Amino acid sequence: MTGQKIGYIRVSSAEQNTERQLDGLIMDRTFTDKISGKSTDRPQLLEMLRFVRDGDHLFIHSMDRLARNLVDLRQLVQDLTKRGVAVTFVKEALVFNGDDSAMSVLLLSVMGAVAEFERSIIRERQAEGIRIAKNKGVYKGRTAALTNDQATIVRQKIAAGVPKAKLAREFKCSRETIYKYSRQPGI
């Protein structure tokens, strides 16, 4: 019996469109994350890793959709192929199944390193642009996630012992935002 065709799609934010990834490929099941790829702690990635079985074939649009750094990329591919899951990166036209040639492993490493380098360059350019804009007085930074009134309420609820995850859901923000407010003086 052959396994299932599984798709993994990732975009960095909820506003981004996922349709171009794996376009035209028919999957038995697709897992989609709308979250940054800087960490492998992504809900749908973790669910996909629990779901796939020996004989399954995982399709991913490109390497940078699976991982943003070479260490995570190699680890994920290695873990999947050891479990008998074939991994295809559609854009790069690379398939890994555990019996990979030295050339395939080299290509994974080189292309993964290039993607990681590219991301670092983008971050450097972004930081440089922000620094220049701040010096000109143009850049004011990101708007606060919570208003002053909401921040006060959050602080009060934290002091009262309300779980931070519950507050994040209530105020429609990340848990990290709630933690940021909990670290402020007066809590």
Short mmCIF file of N, CA and C in Angstrom, two decimals, residues 71-134:
data_model
loop_
_atom_site.label_atom_id
_atom_site.label_comp_id
_atom_site.label_asym_id
_atom_site.label_seq_id
_atom_site.Cartn_x
_atom_site.Cartn_y
_atom_site.Cartn_z
N VAL A 71 20.13 24.42 10.04
CA VAL A 71 20.09 23.37 11.06
C VAL A 71 18.68 22.78 11.15
N ASP A 72 17.66 23.64 11.25
CA ASP A 72 16.28 23.15 11.33
C ASP A 72 15.87 22.41 10.06
N LEU A 73 16.26 22.95 8.91
CA LEU A 73 15.91 22.32 7.63
C LEU A 73 16.47 20.91 7.55
N ARG A 74 17.75 20.77 7.81
CA ARG A 74 18.38 19.44 7.73
C ARG A 74 17.78 18.49 8.75
N GLN A 75 17.52 18.99 9.96
CA GLN A 75 16.97 18.14 11.01
C GLN A 75 15.57 17.64 10.65
N LEU A 76 14.72 18.53 10.15
CA LEU A 76 13.37 18.13 9.76
C LEU A 76 13.38 17.11 8.63
N VAL A 77 14.18 17.37 7.60
CA VAL A 77 14.25 16.44 6.47
C VAL A 77 14.79 15.09 6.92
N GLN A 78 15.82 15.12 7.73
CA GLN A 78 16.42 13.87 8.22
C GLN A 78 15.42 13.09 9.08
N ASP A 79 14.73 13.76 9.99
CA ASP A 79 13.75 13.09 10.84
C ASP A 79 12.62 12.47 10.01
N LEU A 80 12.14 13.21 9.03
CA LEU A 80 11.06 12.70 8.19
C LEU A 80 11.50 11.49 7.37
N THR A 81 12.65 11.58 6.74
CA THR A 81 13.09 10.47 5.89
C THR A 81 13.44 9.23 6.72
N LYS A 82 13.93 9.42 7.95
CA LYS A 82 14.19 8.26 8.82
C LYS A 82 12.90 7.54 9.17
N ARG A 83 11.79 8.28 9.18
CA ARG A 83 10.48 7.68 9.47
C ARG A 83 9.83 7.09 8.23
N GLY A 84 10.52 7.14 7.09
CA GLY A 84 9.98 6.56 5.86
C GLY A 84 9.12 7.51 5.06
N VAL A 85 9.20 8.81 5.36
CA VAL A 85 8.43 9.82 4.64
C VAL A 85 9.32 10.46 3.59
N ALA A 86 8.88 10.43 2.34
CA ALA A 86 9.62 11.11 1.27
C ALA A 86 9.26 12.59 1.31
N VAL A 87 10.26 13.45 1.04
CA VAL A 87 10.06 14.89 1.10
C VAL A 87 10.43 15.49 -0.25
N THR A 88 9.49 16.23 -0.86
CA THR A 88 9.74 16.90 -2.13
C THR A 88 9.63 18.40 -1.95
N PHE A 89 10.66 19.11 -2.39
CA PHE A 89 10.63 20.57 -2.46
C PHE A 89 10.34 20.90 -3.92
N VAL A 90 9.14 21.37 -4.19
CA VAL A 90 8.65 21.54 -5.55
C VAL A 90 9.48 22.56 -6.32
N LYS A 91 9.68 23.74 -5.77
CA LYS A 91 10.40 24.81 -6.46
C LYS A 91 11.83 24.41 -6.82
N GLU A 92 12.50 23.73 -5.89
CA GLU A 92 13.88 23.32 -6.11
C GLU A 92 13.99 22.00 -6.87
N ALA A 93 12.85 21.31 -7.06
CA ALA A 93 12.80 20.02 -7.74
C ALA A 93 13.74 19.00 -7.09
N LEU A 94 13.70 18.96 -5.75
CA LEU A 94 14.52 18.02 -5.00
C LEU A 94 13.62 17.07 -4.22
N VAL A 95 13.98 15.77 -4.24
CA VAL A 95 13.24 14.76 -3.51
C VAL A 95 14.21 14.05 -2.57
N PHE A 96 13.79 13.90 -1.32
CA PHE A 96 14.58 13.20 -0.32
C PHE A 96 13.76 12.04 0.22
N ASN A 97 14.38 10.84 0.24
CA ASN A 97 13.65 9.67 0.71
C ASN A 97 14.46 8.78 1.64
N GLY A 98 15.58 9.27 2.10
CA GLY A 98 16.41 8.49 3.00
C GLY A 98 17.56 7.80 2.31
N ASP A 99 17.43 7.56 1.02
CA ASP A 99 18.51 6.94 0.24
C ASP A 99 19.17 8.02 -0.60
N ASP A 100 19.38 9.17 -0.02
CA ASP A 100 19.81 10.34 -0.78
C ASP A 100 21.30 10.26 -1.14
N SER A 101 21.57 10.71 -2.33
CA SER A 101 22.96 10.74 -2.79
C SER A 101 23.71 11.86 -2.09
N ALA A 102 25.01 11.79 -2.16
CA ALA A 102 25.84 12.85 -1.58
C ALA A 102 25.51 14.18 -2.24
N MET A 103 25.19 14.15 -3.54
CA MET A 103 24.86 15.38 -4.26
C MET A 103 23.56 15.98 -3.75
N SER A 104 22.56 15.15 -3.44
CA SER A 104 21.29 15.66 -2.91
C SER A 104 21.49 16.32 -1.55
N VAL A 105 22.28 15.68 -0.71
CA VAL A 105 22.55 16.25 0.61
C VAL A 105 23.32 17.56 0.47
N LEU A 106 24.26 17.60 -0.46
CA LEU A 106 25.01 18.84 -0.71
C LEU A 106 24.06 19.94 -1.18
N LEU A 107 23.18 19.62 -2.12
CA LEU A 107 22.23 20.62 -2.62
C LEU A 107 21.31 21.13 -1.52
N LEU A 108 20.85 20.23 -0.65
CA LEU A 108 20.01 20.65 0.47
C LEU A 108 20.78 21.63 1.35
N SER A 109 22.02 21.31 1.63
CA SER A 109 22.84 22.16 2.50
C SER A 109 23.14 23.50 1.85
N VAL A 110 23.54 23.48 0.59
CA VAL A 110 23.90 24.73 -0.10
C VAL A 110 22.67 25.61 -0.29
N MET A 111 21.58 25.04 -0.78
CA MET A 111 20.38 25.84 -1.03
C MET A 111 19.75 26.31 0.28
N GLY A 112 19.82 25.49 1.31
CA GLY A 112 19.34 25.91 2.61
C GLY A 112 20.17 27.04 3.18
N ALA A 113 21.48 26.96 2.99
CA ALA A 113 22.38 28.02 3.46
C ALA A 113 22.13 29.31 2.70
N VAL A 114 21.89 29.22 1.41
CA VAL A 114 21.60 30.41 0.60
C VAL A 114 20.30 31.06 1.08
N ALA A 115 19.28 30.26 1.36
CA ALA A 115 18.01 30.81 1.86
C ALA A 115 18.21 31.49 3.21
N GLU A 116 19.01 30.89 4.08
CA GLU A 116 19.29 31.49 5.39
C GLU A 116 20.05 32.80 5.22
N PHE A 117 21.04 32.82 4.31
CA PHE A 117 21.82 34.02 4.03
C PHE A 117 20.91 35.13 3.49
N GLU A 118 20.04 34.76 2.56
CA GLU A 118 19.11 35.72 1.95
C GLU A 118 18.23 36.37 3.02
N ARG A 119 17.74 35.58 3.96
CA ARG A 119 16.90 36.10 5.04
C ARG A 119 17.70 37.05 5.92
N SER A 120 18.96 36.72 6.19
CA SER A 120 19.82 37.60 7.00
C SER A 120 20.04 38.93 6.31
N ILE A 121 20.25 38.92 5.01
CA ILE A 121 20.46 40.15 4.24
C ILE A 121 19.19 41.02 4.30
N ILE A 122 18.04 40.39 4.16
CA ILE A 122 16.77 41.13 4.23
C ILE A 122 16.63 41.81 5.60
N ARG A 123 16.94 41.08 6.67
CA ARG A 123 16.86 41.66 8.02
C ARG A 123 17.84 42.82 8.18
N GLU A 124 19.05 42.68 7.64
CA GLU A 124 20.04 43.77 7.72
C GLU A 124 19.55 45.01 6.98
N ARG A 125 19.00 44.82 5.78
CA ARG A 125 18.48 45.96 5.01
C ARG A 125 17.32 46.62 5.73
N GLN A 126 16.45 45.81 6.30
CA GLN A 126 15.31 46.34 7.03
C GLN A 126 15.78 47.17 8.23
N ALA A 127 16.73 46.65 8.98
CA ALA A 127 17.25 47.37 10.15
C ALA A 127 17.93 48.67 9.71
N GLU A 128 18.66 48.63 8.60
CA GLU A 128 19.32 49.83 8.08
C GLU A 128 18.29 50.88 7.68
N GLY A 129 17.23 50.45 7.01
CA GLY A 129 16.16 51.37 6.60
C GLY A 129 15.46 51.99 7.79
N ILE A 130 15.22 51.20 8.82
CA ILE A 130 14.57 51.71 10.03
C ILE A 130 15.49 52.71 10.72
N ARG A 131 16.77 52.39 10.80
CA ARG A 131 17.73 53.30 11.44
C ARG A 131 17.77 54.65 10.72
N ILE A 132 17.80 54.63 9.40
CA ILE A 132 17.81 55.87 8.60
C ILE A 132 16.52 56.66 8.82
N ALA A 133 15.38 55.95 8.79
CA ALA A 133 14.09 56.61 8.98
C ALA A 133 13.98 57.22 10.38
N LYS A 134 14.51 56.52 11.39
CA LYS A 134 14.49 57.07 12.76
C LYS A 134 15.34 58.33 12.84
#
